[in-house]
């Protein structure tokens, strides 16, 4: 559904306004305004900035004192996978056979971790026997038996017991409502796994977009008590994802602050010796992608835009109400494409005929924004492209890759 157009940005060339070659090949673009001016996109358009992605990923990996794996579901686009691999992120957290195949295709030498606690038996067998995957997560005894059976009693398994954490009201979505073993189950699983696993670890996920670092402190305390109760020696700790990025109206601590908090907690519980892994998604990719949408109609403070909750904007919808950063763009007109009025608060509605296809925001945009103007939505490198549906025939979107110079 997503058409890939490979474009390169080049500030000087952009100033020369090169003609657009719709036949493909390298094209040179500068900032978003010039991309929009040249493409005049009629459909939702993703702008993926690969140099920014590289810098963000390398900064995370440099700050994290362990192995950084990328949670593929966050942005499964081939360019995201290739760019991250080239940036030095060579481990990937996958949850399905399609993700396994995707990573194998675009990052053939990558190491994969199958981190879904509930897997189809066929997926375990295929990933172990055909893709060389040795890292599997589980949160139940039945899943352990499934892994043992499907891998033919393998002796080279790296198993991770996923812990449920106490409720996290701070996260955008709390994953412990769905996955994870209780302390008693986890202790029992650790004892069972110890006898079959070559290496044994614990893992948790604090919940996506966790903006309160003390949540990591609590997660480590919980982990330490499970280890102590189990009486089992573990070989590594996977601290999951959840690392935040800034959104309007929400301060996010830096990655460094989150990691320092984690390390303090590990030291306090005598766990500093454990090799660490992390599974960031949002923190690696969110800020390197934007989504350009067009205003098709304005009714007072409601903007009818050409993408919505069934497209790339699910998280902005009624369930989560995420407020994304937004920038307005106007194609050049007799006023030079300038907005005149100060910012005002708007709500968006999407293109489908469904009543849930609305995004309350509020989103601050120029008060004179009107139909035909473009809205560039930020932080769209995460949890957007992979979630598009073709509901009502509005699924198609394009993507341009923009590099710095
Ligand atoms: C979604 C997910 C991640 C990534 O979470 P972020 O909040 O985007 O960092 C990591 N691990 C698992 C198991 C996940 O399901």
mmCIF file of C-alpha atoms and ligand atoms in Angstrom:
data_model
loop_
_atom_site.group_PDB
_atom_site.id
_atom_site.type_symbol
_atom_site.label_atom_id
_atom_site.label_comp_id
_atom_site.label_asym_id
_atom_site.label_seq_id
_atom_site.Cartn_x
_atom_site.Cartn_y
_atom_site.Cartn_z
ATOM 1 C CA UNK A 1 0.000 0.000 0.000
ATOM 2 C CA UNK A 2 2.844 2.328 0.753
ATOM 3 C CA UNK A 3 4.697 3.464 -2.305
ATOM 4 C CA UNK A 4 8.356 4.119 -1.687
ATOM 5 C CA UNK A 5 9.917 7.012 -3.440
ATOM 6 C CA UNK A 6 13.558 7.442 -2.637
ATOM 7 C CA UNK A 7 14.518 11.042 -2.327
ATOM 8 C CA UNK A 8 17.588 12.761 -1.081
ATOM 9 C CA UNK A 9 17.658 16.131 0.464
ATOM 10 C CA UNK A 10 20.288 18.607 -0.391
ATOM 11 C CA UNK A 11 19.933 22.134 0.829
ATOM 12 C CA UNK A 12 21.721 23.797 -2.097
ATOM 13 C CA UNK A 13 19.962 21.670 -4.678
ATOM 14 C CA UNK A 14 16.633 22.334 -3.003
ATOM 15 C CA UNK A 15 17.234 26.036 -3.380
ATOM 16 C CA UNK A 16 17.735 25.460 -7.082
ATOM 17 C CA UNK A 17 14.320 23.763 -7.074
ATOM 18 C CA UNK A 18 15.096 20.724 -9.196
ATOM 19 C CA UNK A 19 12.327 19.442 -11.407
ATOM 20 C CA UNK A 20 10.516 16.457 -9.971
ATOM 21 C CA UNK A 21 11.232 13.258 -11.775
ATOM 22 C CA UNK A 22 8.207 11.044 -11.269
ATOM 23 C CA UNK A 23 10.007 8.162 -12.902
ATOM 24 C CA UNK A 24 12.002 7.339 -9.767
ATOM 25 C CA UNK A 25 15.673 7.634 -9.024
ATOM 26 C CA UNK A 26 17.538 9.950 -6.711
ATOM 27 C CA UNK A 27 15.931 13.287 -6.120
ATOM 28 C CA UNK A 28 17.141 16.078 -3.952
ATOM 29 C CA UNK A 29 15.036 17.781 -1.330
ATOM 30 C CA UNK A 30 15.606 20.054 1.610
ATOM 31 C CA UNK A 31 13.211 20.805 4.442
ATOM 32 C CA UNK A 32 9.601 19.665 4.716
ATOM 33 C CA UNK A 33 8.277 22.871 3.186
ATOM 34 C CA UNK A 34 10.220 22.252 -0.018
ATOM 35 C CA UNK A 35 9.252 18.565 -0.079
ATOM 36 C CA UNK A 36 5.592 19.575 0.168
ATOM 37 C CA UNK A 37 5.955 22.399 -2.352
ATOM 38 C CA UNK A 38 7.507 20.067 -4.880
ATOM 39 C CA UNK A 39 5.294 17.029 -4.378
ATOM 40 C CA UNK A 40 1.992 18.792 -3.561
ATOM 41 C CA UNK A 41 0.912 15.444 -2.072
ATOM 42 C CA UNK A 42 -2.685 14.443 -2.675
ATOM 43 C CA UNK A 43 -2.423 11.455 -0.353
ATOM 44 C CA UNK A 44 -0.930 11.177 3.138
ATOM 45 C CA UNK A 45 2.840 11.403 2.799
ATOM 46 C CA UNK A 46 5.417 10.095 5.251
ATOM 47 C CA UNK A 47 8.728 11.875 5.428
ATOM 48 C CA UNK A 48 11.373 9.583 6.887
ATOM 49 C CA UNK A 49 14.623 11.290 7.853
ATOM 50 C CA UNK A 50 17.241 8.593 7.840
ATOM 51 C CA UNK A 51 20.131 10.690 9.148
ATOM 52 C CA UNK A 52 18.078 11.683 12.154
ATOM 53 C CA UNK A 53 17.137 8.041 12.658
ATOM 54 C CA UNK A 54 20.808 7.069 12.576
ATOM 55 C CA UNK A 55 21.763 9.742 15.105
ATOM 56 C CA UNK A 56 18.914 8.874 17.482
ATOM 57 C CA UNK A 57 19.639 5.164 17.370
ATOM 58 C CA UNK A 58 23.357 5.664 17.909
ATOM 59 C CA UNK A 59 22.708 8.010 20.828
ATOM 60 C CA UNK A 60 20.464 5.412 22.491
ATOM 61 C CA UNK A 61 22.932 2.599 21.940
ATOM 62 C CA UNK A 62 25.765 4.752 23.291
ATOM 63 C CA UNK A 63 23.768 5.607 26.415
ATOM 64 C CA UNK A 64 22.504 2.094 27.122
ATOM 65 C CA UNK A 65 25.022 -0.136 28.896
ATOM 66 C CA UNK A 66 23.980 -3.361 27.211
ATOM 67 C CA UNK A 67 22.561 -4.756 23.992
ATOM 68 C CA UNK A 68 20.001 -2.590 22.199
ATOM 69 C CA UNK A 69 17.451 -4.449 20.106
ATOM 70 C CA UNK A 70 14.848 -2.678 18.006
ATOM 71 C CA UNK A 71 11.158 -3.561 18.465
ATOM 72 C CA UNK A 72 10.172 -4.033 14.825
ATOM 73 C CA UNK A 73 6.439 -3.437 15.257
ATOM 74 C CA UNK A 74 7.117 0.237 15.992
ATOM 75 C CA UNK A 75 8.067 0.908 12.378
ATOM 76 C CA UNK A 76 8.467 -2.102 10.089
ATOM 77 C CA UNK A 77 9.346 -0.095 7.002
ATOM 78 C CA UNK A 78 12.261 -1.522 5.073
ATOM 79 C CA UNK A 79 14.149 1.767 5.160
ATOM 80 C CA UNK A 80 13.797 1.955 8.946
ATOM 81 C CA UNK A 81 15.142 -1.586 9.311
ATOM 82 C CA UNK A 82 18.025 -1.046 6.883
ATOM 83 C CA UNK A 83 18.954 2.306 8.406
ATOM 84 C CA UNK A 84 18.944 0.998 11.965
ATOM 85 C CA UNK A 85 21.087 -1.970 11.006
ATOM 86 C CA UNK A 86 23.574 0.311 9.286
ATOM 87 C CA UNK A 87 23.547 2.551 12.355
ATOM 88 C CA UNK A 88 24.783 -0.370 14.424
ATOM 89 C CA UNK A 89 21.491 -1.719 15.807
ATOM 90 C CA UNK A 90 22.050 -5.319 14.794
ATOM 91 C CA UNK A 91 19.551 -6.997 17.147
ATOM 92 C CA UNK A 92 15.822 -6.999 16.459
ATOM 93 C CA UNK A 93 12.830 -7.844 18.644
ATOM 94 C CA UNK A 94 10.293 -9.685 16.490
ATOM 95 C CA UNK A 95 6.839 -10.997 17.353
ATOM 96 C CA UNK A 96 5.598 -12.841 14.267
ATOM 97 C CA UNK A 97 6.877 -14.847 11.318
ATOM 98 C CA UNK A 98 6.221 -11.915 9.002
ATOM 99 C CA UNK A 99 8.483 -9.759 11.156
ATOM 100 C CA UNK A 100 11.115 -12.524 11.168
ATOM 101 C CA UNK A 101 11.026 -12.660 7.362
ATOM 102 C CA UNK A 102 11.089 -8.879 7.089
ATOM 103 C CA UNK A 103 14.205 -8.566 9.216
ATOM 104 C CA UNK A 104 15.903 -11.449 7.394
ATOM 105 C CA UNK A 105 15.161 -9.729 4.095
ATOM 106 C CA UNK A 106 16.349 -6.228 4.947
ATOM 107 C CA UNK A 107 18.982 -6.953 7.599
ATOM 108 C CA UNK A 108 20.088 -10.490 6.698
ATOM 109 C CA UNK A 109 22.808 -10.725 9.341
ATOM 110 C CA UNK A 110 20.720 -9.337 12.197
ATOM 111 C CA UNK A 111 20.240 -11.284 15.405
ATOM 112 C CA UNK A 112 16.586 -11.840 16.200
ATOM 113 C CA UNK A 113 14.814 -12.213 19.531
ATOM 114 C CA UNK A 114 11.325 -13.720 19.406
ATOM 115 C CA UNK A 115 9.807 -11.661 22.205
ATOM 116 C CA UNK A 116 6.101 -12.476 21.947
ATOM 117 C CA UNK A 117 5.039 -14.487 25.009
ATOM 118 C CA UNK A 118 2.373 -16.387 23.033
ATOM 119 C CA UNK A 119 3.618 -17.902 19.786
ATOM 120 C CA UNK A 120 2.089 -20.229 17.231
ATOM 121 C CA UNK A 121 3.807 -23.624 17.467
ATOM 122 C CA UNK A 122 4.677 -23.414 13.751
ATOM 123 C CA UNK A 123 6.333 -20.033 14.315
ATOM 124 C CA UNK A 124 8.561 -21.436 17.046
ATOM 125 C CA UNK A 125 9.576 -24.385 14.860
ATOM 126 C CA UNK A 126 10.178 -22.312 11.749
ATOM 127 C CA UNK A 127 12.062 -19.537 13.505
ATOM 128 C CA UNK A 128 14.283 -22.011 15.368
ATOM 129 C CA UNK A 129 14.973 -24.453 12.536
ATOM 130 C CA UNK A 130 14.941 -22.169 9.486
ATOM 131 C CA UNK A 131 15.988 -18.774 10.843
ATOM 132 C CA UNK A 132 18.416 -19.729 13.579
ATOM 133 C CA UNK A 133 16.497 -17.930 16.311
ATOM 134 C CA UNK A 134 17.531 -19.041 19.797
ATOM 135 C CA UNK A 135 16.036 -16.298 21.966
ATOM 136 C CA UNK A 136 12.451 -16.848 23.068
ATOM 137 C CA UNK A 137 10.266 -15.245 25.689
ATOM 138 C CA UNK A 138 7.515 -16.959 27.682
ATOM 139 C CA UNK A 139 5.221 -16.195 30.584
ATOM 140 C CA UNK A 140 3.544 -19.557 31.122
ATOM 141 C CA UNK A 141 4.385 -23.214 31.550
ATOM 142 C CA UNK A 142 2.353 -24.201 28.484
ATOM 143 C CA UNK A 143 4.464 -21.869 26.344
ATOM 144 C CA UNK A 144 7.650 -23.394 27.767
ATOM 145 C CA UNK A 145 6.405 -26.881 26.844
ATOM 146 C CA UNK A 146 5.521 -25.587 23.368
ATOM 147 C CA UNK A 147 9.057 -24.203 22.909
ATOM 148 C CA UNK A 148 10.675 -27.424 24.136
ATOM 149 C CA UNK A 149 8.490 -29.550 21.853
ATOM 150 C CA UNK A 150 8.811 -27.417 18.717
ATOM 151 C CA UNK A 151 12.586 -27.074 18.995
ATOM 152 C CA UNK A 152 13.015 -30.821 19.608
ATOM 153 C CA UNK A 153 14.342 -30.449 23.150
ATOM 154 C CA UNK A 154 17.037 -28.053 21.994
ATOM 155 C CA UNK A 155 19.971 -27.505 24.299
ATOM 156 C CA UNK A 156 20.929 -24.055 22.981
ATOM 157 C CA UNK A 157 17.879 -22.031 24.003
ATOM 158 C CA UNK A 158 18.089 -18.568 25.517
ATOM 159 C CA UNK A 159 14.862 -18.178 27.433
ATOM 160 C CA UNK A 160 13.396 -15.055 28.975
ATOM 161 C CA UNK A 161 10.611 -15.130 31.548
ATOM 162 C CA UNK A 162 8.388 -12.109 31.114
ATOM 163 C CA UNK A 163 7.238 -10.533 34.345
ATOM 164 C CA UNK A 164 3.977 -8.690 34.802
ATOM 165 C CA UNK A 165 4.605 -5.432 36.634
ATOM 166 C CA UNK A 166 2.427 -3.607 39.135
ATOM 167 C CA UNK A 167 0.007 -1.277 37.323
ATOM 168 C CA UNK A 168 1.682 1.687 35.611
ATOM 169 C CA UNK A 169 -0.713 4.632 35.409
ATOM 170 C CA UNK A 170 1.977 6.716 33.794
ATOM 171 C CA UNK A 171 2.332 4.788 30.524
ATOM 172 C CA UNK A 172 0.280 5.526 27.419
ATOM 173 C CA UNK A 173 -0.450 1.778 27.279
ATOM 174 C CA UNK A 174 0.289 -0.593 30.150
ATOM 175 C CA UNK A 175 1.328 -3.951 28.680
ATOM 176 C CA UNK A 176 1.165 -5.861 31.975
ATOM 177 C CA UNK A 177 -2.612 -6.011 31.575
ATOM 178 C CA UNK A 178 -1.982 -8.500 28.787
ATOM 179 C CA UNK A 179 1.329 -10.289 29.328
ATOM 180 C CA UNK A 180 3.594 -11.357 32.108
ATOM 181 C CA UNK A 181 3.836 -13.854 34.944
ATOM 182 C CA UNK A 182 2.937 -13.082 38.549
ATOM 183 C CA UNK A 183 5.824 -13.314 41.046
ATOM 184 C CA UNK A 184 4.833 -16.856 42.093
ATOM 185 C CA UNK A 185 4.413 -18.041 38.485
ATOM 186 C CA UNK A 186 7.676 -16.379 37.489
ATOM 187 C CA UNK A 187 9.640 -18.069 40.290
ATOM 188 C CA UNK A 188 8.219 -21.422 39.242
ATOM 189 C CA UNK A 189 8.971 -20.752 35.565
ATOM 190 C CA UNK A 190 12.544 -19.723 36.358
ATOM 191 C CA UNK A 191 13.130 -23.018 38.173
ATOM 192 C CA UNK A 192 11.664 -25.023 35.262
ATOM 193 C CA UNK A 193 13.512 -23.031 32.608
ATOM 194 C CA UNK A 194 16.838 -23.252 34.406
ATOM 195 C CA UNK A 195 17.080 -26.962 33.666
ATOM 196 C CA UNK A 196 16.445 -26.562 29.909
ATOM 197 C CA UNK A 197 17.873 -23.161 29.009
ATOM 198 C CA UNK A 198 21.465 -22.585 27.999
ATOM 199 C CA UNK A 199 20.976 -19.028 29.159
ATOM 200 C CA UNK A 200 18.135 -17.701 31.267
ATOM 201 C CA UNK A 201 16.889 -14.169 31.683
ATOM 202 C CA UNK A 202 14.034 -12.115 33.007
ATOM 203 C CA UNK A 203 12.303 -9.391 31.065
ATOM 204 C CA UNK A 204 9.565 -6.849 31.530
ATOM 205 C CA UNK A 205 7.996 -3.949 29.663
ATOM 206 C CA UNK A 206 7.079 -0.956 31.814
ATOM 207 C CA UNK A 207 4.463 0.232 29.285
ATOM 208 C CA UNK A 208 4.949 2.373 26.234
ATOM 209 C CA UNK A 209 5.790 6.088 26.599
ATOM 210 C CA UNK A 210 6.608 5.912 30.299
ATOM 211 C CA UNK A 211 7.492 9.469 31.295
ATOM 212 C CA UNK A 212 8.118 8.833 34.993
ATOM 213 C CA UNK A 213 11.573 7.248 35.482
ATOM 214 C CA UNK A 214 10.645 5.931 38.943
ATOM 215 C CA UNK A 215 8.527 3.338 37.130
ATOM 216 C CA UNK A 216 11.848 1.698 36.198
ATOM 217 C CA UNK A 217 12.904 1.803 39.853
ATOM 218 C CA UNK A 218 9.762 -0.101 40.838
ATOM 219 C CA UNK A 219 10.226 -2.583 37.993
ATOM 220 C CA UNK A 220 13.777 -3.382 39.125
ATOM 221 C CA UNK A 221 12.669 -3.783 42.764
ATOM 222 C CA UNK A 222 9.950 -6.169 41.599
ATOM 223 C CA UNK A 223 12.463 -8.111 39.494
ATOM 224 C CA UNK A 224 14.910 -8.354 42.393
ATOM 225 C CA UNK A 225 12.277 -9.811 44.685
ATOM 226 C CA UNK A 226 11.240 -12.392 42.068
ATOM 227 C CA UNK A 227 14.882 -13.459 41.629
ATOM 228 C CA UNK A 228 15.351 -13.750 45.376
ATOM 229 C CA UNK A 229 12.143 -15.764 45.840
ATOM 230 C CA UNK A 230 12.998 -18.145 43.020
ATOM 231 C CA UNK A 231 16.425 -19.018 44.357
ATOM 232 C CA UNK A 232 17.540 -19.292 40.730
ATOM 233 C CA UNK A 233 20.611 -17.650 39.259
ATOM 234 C CA UNK A 234 19.759 -15.723 36.100
ATOM 235 C CA UNK A 235 22.195 -14.753 33.361
ATOM 236 C CA UNK A 236 20.741 -11.527 31.971
ATOM 237 C CA UNK A 237 18.024 -8.923 32.361
ATOM 238 C CA UNK A 238 16.009 -7.427 29.513
ATOM 239 C CA UNK A 239 14.500 -4.111 30.606
ATOM 240 C CA UNK A 240 12.152 -3.893 27.612
ATOM 241 C CA UNK A 241 11.011 -0.695 25.942
ATOM 242 C CA UNK A 242 8.818 2.180 27.039
ATOM 243 C CA UNK A 243 11.481 4.886 26.794
ATOM 244 C CA UNK A 244 9.635 8.143 26.091
ATOM 245 C CA UNK A 245 9.889 10.937 23.558
ATOM 246 C CA UNK A 246 8.428 14.438 24.047
ATOM 247 C CA UNK A 247 4.861 15.199 22.914
ATOM 248 C CA UNK A 248 2.996 18.508 23.334
ATOM 249 C CA UNK A 249 1.781 18.953 26.882
ATOM 250 C CA UNK A 250 3.937 16.086 28.117
ATOM 251 C CA UNK A 251 7.497 16.400 29.345
ATOM 252 C CA UNK A 252 9.668 13.388 28.726
ATOM 253 C CA UNK A 253 12.789 12.691 30.738
ATOM 254 C CA UNK A 254 15.879 12.091 28.651
ATOM 255 C CA UNK A 255 16.964 8.571 27.755
ATOM 256 C CA UNK A 256 20.036 9.222 29.915
ATOM 257 C CA UNK A 257 17.824 9.971 32.923
ATOM 258 C CA UNK A 258 15.812 6.779 32.421
ATOM 259 C CA UNK A 259 18.972 4.716 32.077
ATOM 260 C CA UNK A 260 20.642 6.338 35.108
ATOM 261 C CA UNK A 261 17.517 5.570 37.137
ATOM 262 C CA UNK A 262 17.630 1.964 35.992
ATOM 263 C CA UNK A 263 21.295 1.647 36.887
ATOM 264 C CA UNK A 264 20.801 3.150 40.342
ATOM 265 C CA UNK A 265 18.009 0.683 41.026
ATOM 266 C CA UNK A 266 20.085 -2.245 39.779
ATOM 267 C CA UNK A 267 22.963 -1.197 42.029
ATOM 268 C CA UNK A 268 20.641 -0.777 45.017
ATOM 269 C CA UNK A 269 19.409 -4.355 44.592
ATOM 270 C CA UNK A 270 22.808 -5.884 43.902
ATOM 271 C CA UNK A 271 21.998 -6.631 40.264
ATOM 272 C CA UNK A 272 24.622 -4.467 38.550
ATOM 273 C CA UNK A 273 26.546 -7.514 37.407
ATOM 274 C CA UNK A 274 23.735 -8.714 35.112
ATOM 275 C CA UNK A 275 24.253 -8.219 31.370
ATOM 276 C CA UNK A 276 21.448 -5.956 30.134
ATOM 277 C CA UNK A 277 19.271 -5.851 27.057
ATOM 278 C CA UNK A 278 16.680 -3.265 26.031
ATOM 279 C CA UNK A 279 13.932 -3.343 23.413
ATOM 280 C CA UNK A 280 13.266 0.289 22.527
ATOM 281 C CA UNK A 281 10.800 1.080 19.772
ATOM 282 C CA UNK A 282 9.368 4.570 20.034
ATOM 283 C CA UNK A 283 12.580 6.111 21.411
ATOM 284 C CA UNK A 284 14.530 5.019 18.345
ATOM 285 C CA UNK A 285 12.179 5.894 15.514
ATOM 286 C CA UNK A 286 9.366 8.280 16.520
ATOM 287 C CA UNK A 287 11.116 11.573 15.966
ATOM 288 C CA UNK A 288 12.614 10.730 12.590
ATOM 289 C CA UNK A 289 9.258 10.478 10.844
ATOM 290 C CA UNK A 290 6.511 12.945 10.056
ATOM 291 C CA UNK A 291 3.185 12.524 8.277
ATOM 292 C CA UNK A 292 1.988 15.211 5.906
ATOM 293 C CA UNK A 293 -1.795 15.438 5.680
ATOM 294 C CA UNK A 294 -3.968 17.842 3.722
ATOM 295 C CA UNK A 295 -6.933 19.837 4.964
ATOM 296 C CA UNK A 296 -9.892 18.897 2.767
ATOM 297 C CA UNK A 297 -12.412 21.091 4.579
ATOM 298 C CA UNK A 298 -12.645 23.371 7.580
ATOM 299 C CA UNK A 299 -15.737 23.837 9.745
ATOM 300 C CA UNK A 300 -14.932 26.353 12.453
ATOM 301 C CA UNK A 301 -12.326 24.627 14.662
ATOM 302 C CA UNK A 302 -12.736 21.205 13.073
ATOM 303 C CA UNK A 303 -10.330 20.295 10.275
ATOM 304 C CA UNK A 304 -11.274 17.455 7.918
ATOM 305 C CA UNK A 305 -7.914 15.965 6.997
ATOM 306 C CA UNK A 306 -7.025 13.169 4.575
ATOM 307 C CA UNK A 307 -5.698 10.729 7.175
ATOM 308 C CA UNK A 308 -7.139 9.519 10.438
ATOM 309 C CA UNK A 309 -7.465 6.835 13.071
ATOM 310 C CA UNK A 310 -7.885 4.036 10.510
ATOM 311 C CA UNK A 311 -4.782 5.287 8.721
ATOM 312 C CA UNK A 312 -1.655 6.512 10.432
ATOM 313 C CA UNK A 313 -3.280 8.297 13.363
ATOM 314 C CA UNK A 314 -4.765 5.570 15.549
ATOM 315 C CA UNK A 315 -3.029 6.840 18.682
ATOM 316 C CA UNK A 316 -4.508 10.321 18.194
ATOM 317 C CA UNK A 317 -8.008 8.814 18.255
ATOM 318 C CA UNK A 318 -10.590 8.412 21.020
ATOM 319 C CA UNK A 319 -8.776 5.550 22.761
ATOM 320 C CA UNK A 320 -5.458 7.267 23.541
ATOM 321 C CA UNK A 321 -5.961 10.881 22.469
ATOM 322 C CA UNK A 322 -2.253 11.389 21.833
ATOM 323 C CA UNK A 323 -1.440 15.021 21.059
ATOM 324 C CA UNK A 324 1.146 15.071 18.322
ATOM 325 C CA UNK A 325 3.334 18.037 17.435
ATOM 326 C CA UNK A 326 1.958 19.775 14.317
ATOM 327 C CA UNK A 327 3.236 22.308 11.787
ATOM 328 C CA UNK A 328 1.124 24.017 9.118
ATOM 329 C CA UNK A 329 2.375 24.452 5.552
ATOM 330 C CA UNK A 330 0.742 26.525 2.817
ATOM 331 C CA UNK A 331 1.639 26.308 -0.817
ATOM 332 C CA UNK A 332 2.751 29.607 -2.204
ATOM 333 C CA UNK A 333 -0.153 31.913 -3.041
ATOM 334 C CA UNK A 334 -0.374 35.659 -3.679
ATOM 335 C CA UNK A 335 0.500 36.264 -0.036
ATOM 336 C CA UNK A 336 3.648 34.180 -0.397
ATOM 337 C CA UNK A 337 2.096 31.194 1.346
ATOM 338 C CA UNK A 338 2.223 32.905 4.730
ATOM 339 C CA UNK A 339 -0.182 32.335 7.593
ATOM 340 C CA UNK A 340 -1.392 35.567 9.163
ATOM 341 C CA UNK A 341 -3.339 34.667 12.275
ATOM 342 C CA UNK A 342 -1.934 33.543 15.641
ATOM 343 C CA UNK A 343 -2.223 29.916 16.695
ATOM 344 C CA UNK A 344 -5.598 28.520 17.760
ATOM 345 C CA UNK A 345 -6.673 25.103 18.986
ATOM 346 C CA UNK A 346 -8.188 22.700 16.462
ATOM 347 C CA UNK A 347 -9.556 19.173 16.396
ATOM 348 C CA UNK A 348 -9.130 16.821 13.449
ATOM 349 C CA UNK A 349 -11.500 14.397 11.831
ATOM 350 C CA UNK A 350 -10.270 11.759 9.419
ATOM 351 C CA UNK A 351 -11.391 10.799 5.914
ATOM 352 C CA UNK A 352 -13.514 7.714 6.661
ATOM 353 C CA UNK A 353 -17.238 7.915 7.317
ATOM 354 C CA UNK A 354 -16.795 6.445 10.787
ATOM 355 C CA UNK A 355 -17.617 8.461 13.897
ATOM 356 C CA UNK A 356 -14.577 7.145 15.761
ATOM 357 C CA UNK A 357 -12.327 8.657 13.112
ATOM 358 C CA UNK A 358 -11.728 11.830 15.081
ATOM 359 C CA UNK A 359 -8.771 13.235 16.957
ATOM 360 C CA UNK A 360 -9.588 15.752 19.652
ATOM 361 C CA UNK A 361 -6.055 17.044 20.250
ATOM 362 C CA UNK A 362 -6.164 19.963 20.748
ATOM 363 C CA UNK A 363 -3.713 20.773 17.982
ATOM 364 C CA UNK A 364 -2.350 24.317 17.860
ATOM 365 C CA UNK A 365 -2.287 25.673 14.294
ATOM 366 C CA UNK A 366 -2.534 29.104 12.615
ATOM 367 C CA UNK A 367 -6.026 30.539 13.076
ATOM 368 C CA UNK A 368 -6.385 31.125 9.326
ATOM 369 C CA UNK A 369 -5.592 27.563 8.276
ATOM 370 C CA UNK A 370 -7.916 26.508 5.477
ATOM 371 C CA UNK A 371 -8.694 23.796 2.970
ATOM 372 C CA UNK A 372 -5.769 22.982 0.736
ATOM 373 C CA UNK A 373 -3.234 23.705 3.489
ATOM 374 C CA UNK A 374 -1.015 20.921 4.751
ATOM 375 C CA UNK A 375 -0.481 19.759 8.314
ATOM 376 C CA UNK A 376 2.766 17.996 9.075
ATOM 377 C CA UNK A 377 2.341 15.742 12.088
ATOM 378 C CA UNK A 378 5.471 14.918 14.078
ATOM 379 C CA UNK A 379 6.633 11.808 15.972
ATOM 380 C CA UNK A 380 5.097 9.717 13.196
ATOM 381 C CA UNK A 381 8.118 7.468 12.835
ATOM 382 C CA UNK A 382 6.536 5.230 15.498
ATOM 383 C CA UNK A 383 3.232 3.364 15.620
ATOM 384 C CA UNK A 384 1.823 4.770 12.411
ATOM 385 C CA UNK A 385 2.873 3.112 9.147
ATOM 386 C CA UNK A 386 2.392 -0.397 10.489
ATOM 387 C CA UNK A 387 -1.105 0.366 11.709
ATOM 388 C CA UNK A 388 -2.710 1.623 8.509
ATOM 389 C CA UNK A 389 -5.868 -0.076 7.287
ATOM 390 C CA UNK A 390 -7.639 0.325 3.979
ATOM 391 C CA UNK A 391 -10.982 0.990 5.675
ATOM 392 C CA UNK A 392 -13.284 2.966 3.408
ATOM 393 C CA UNK A 393 -10.577 3.011 0.733
ATOM 394 C CA UNK A 394 -8.318 5.527 2.445
ATOM 395 C CA UNK A 395 -5.305 3.354 3.257
ATOM 396 C CA UNK A 396 -2.842 4.450 0.612
ATOM 397 C CA UNK A 397 0.045 6.662 1.596
ATOM 398 C CA UNK A 398 3.376 7.561 0.092
ATOM 399 C CA UNK A 399 6.758 7.778 1.692
ATOM 400 C CA UNK A 400 9.787 9.845 0.907
ATOM 401 C CA UNK A 401 13.186 9.283 2.371
ATOM 402 C CA UNK A 402 15.008 12.504 3.099
ATOM 403 C CA UNK A 403 18.636 12.750 4.068
ATOM 404 C CA UNK A 404 20.402 15.767 5.500
ATOM 405 C CA UNK A 405 22.750 16.768 2.758
HETATM 406 C C1 LIG B 1 6.001 -2.794 21.699
HETATM 407 C C2 LIG B 1 7.088 -3.484 22.397
HETATM 408 C C3 LIG B 1 8.328 -2.861 22.566
HETATM 409 C C4 LIG B 1 8.589 -1.418 22.170
HETATM 410 O O1 LIG B 1 7.984 -0.553 23.074
HETATM 411 P P1 LIG B 1 8.251 1.030 23.062
HETATM 412 O O2 LIG B 1 7.350 1.528 24.119
HETATM 413 O O3 LIG B 1 7.885 1.528 21.707
HETATM 414 O O4 LIG B 1 9.682 1.251 23.374
HETATM 415 C C5 LIG B 1 9.344 -3.581 23.156
HETATM 416 N N1 LIG B 1 9.145 -4.858 23.567
HETATM 417 C C6 LIG B 1 7.969 -5.487 23.430
HETATM 418 C C7 LIG B 1 7.834 -6.885 23.905
HETATM 419 C C8 LIG B 1 6.900 -4.815 22.854
HETATM 420 O O5 LIG B 1 5.718 -5.432 22.734
#
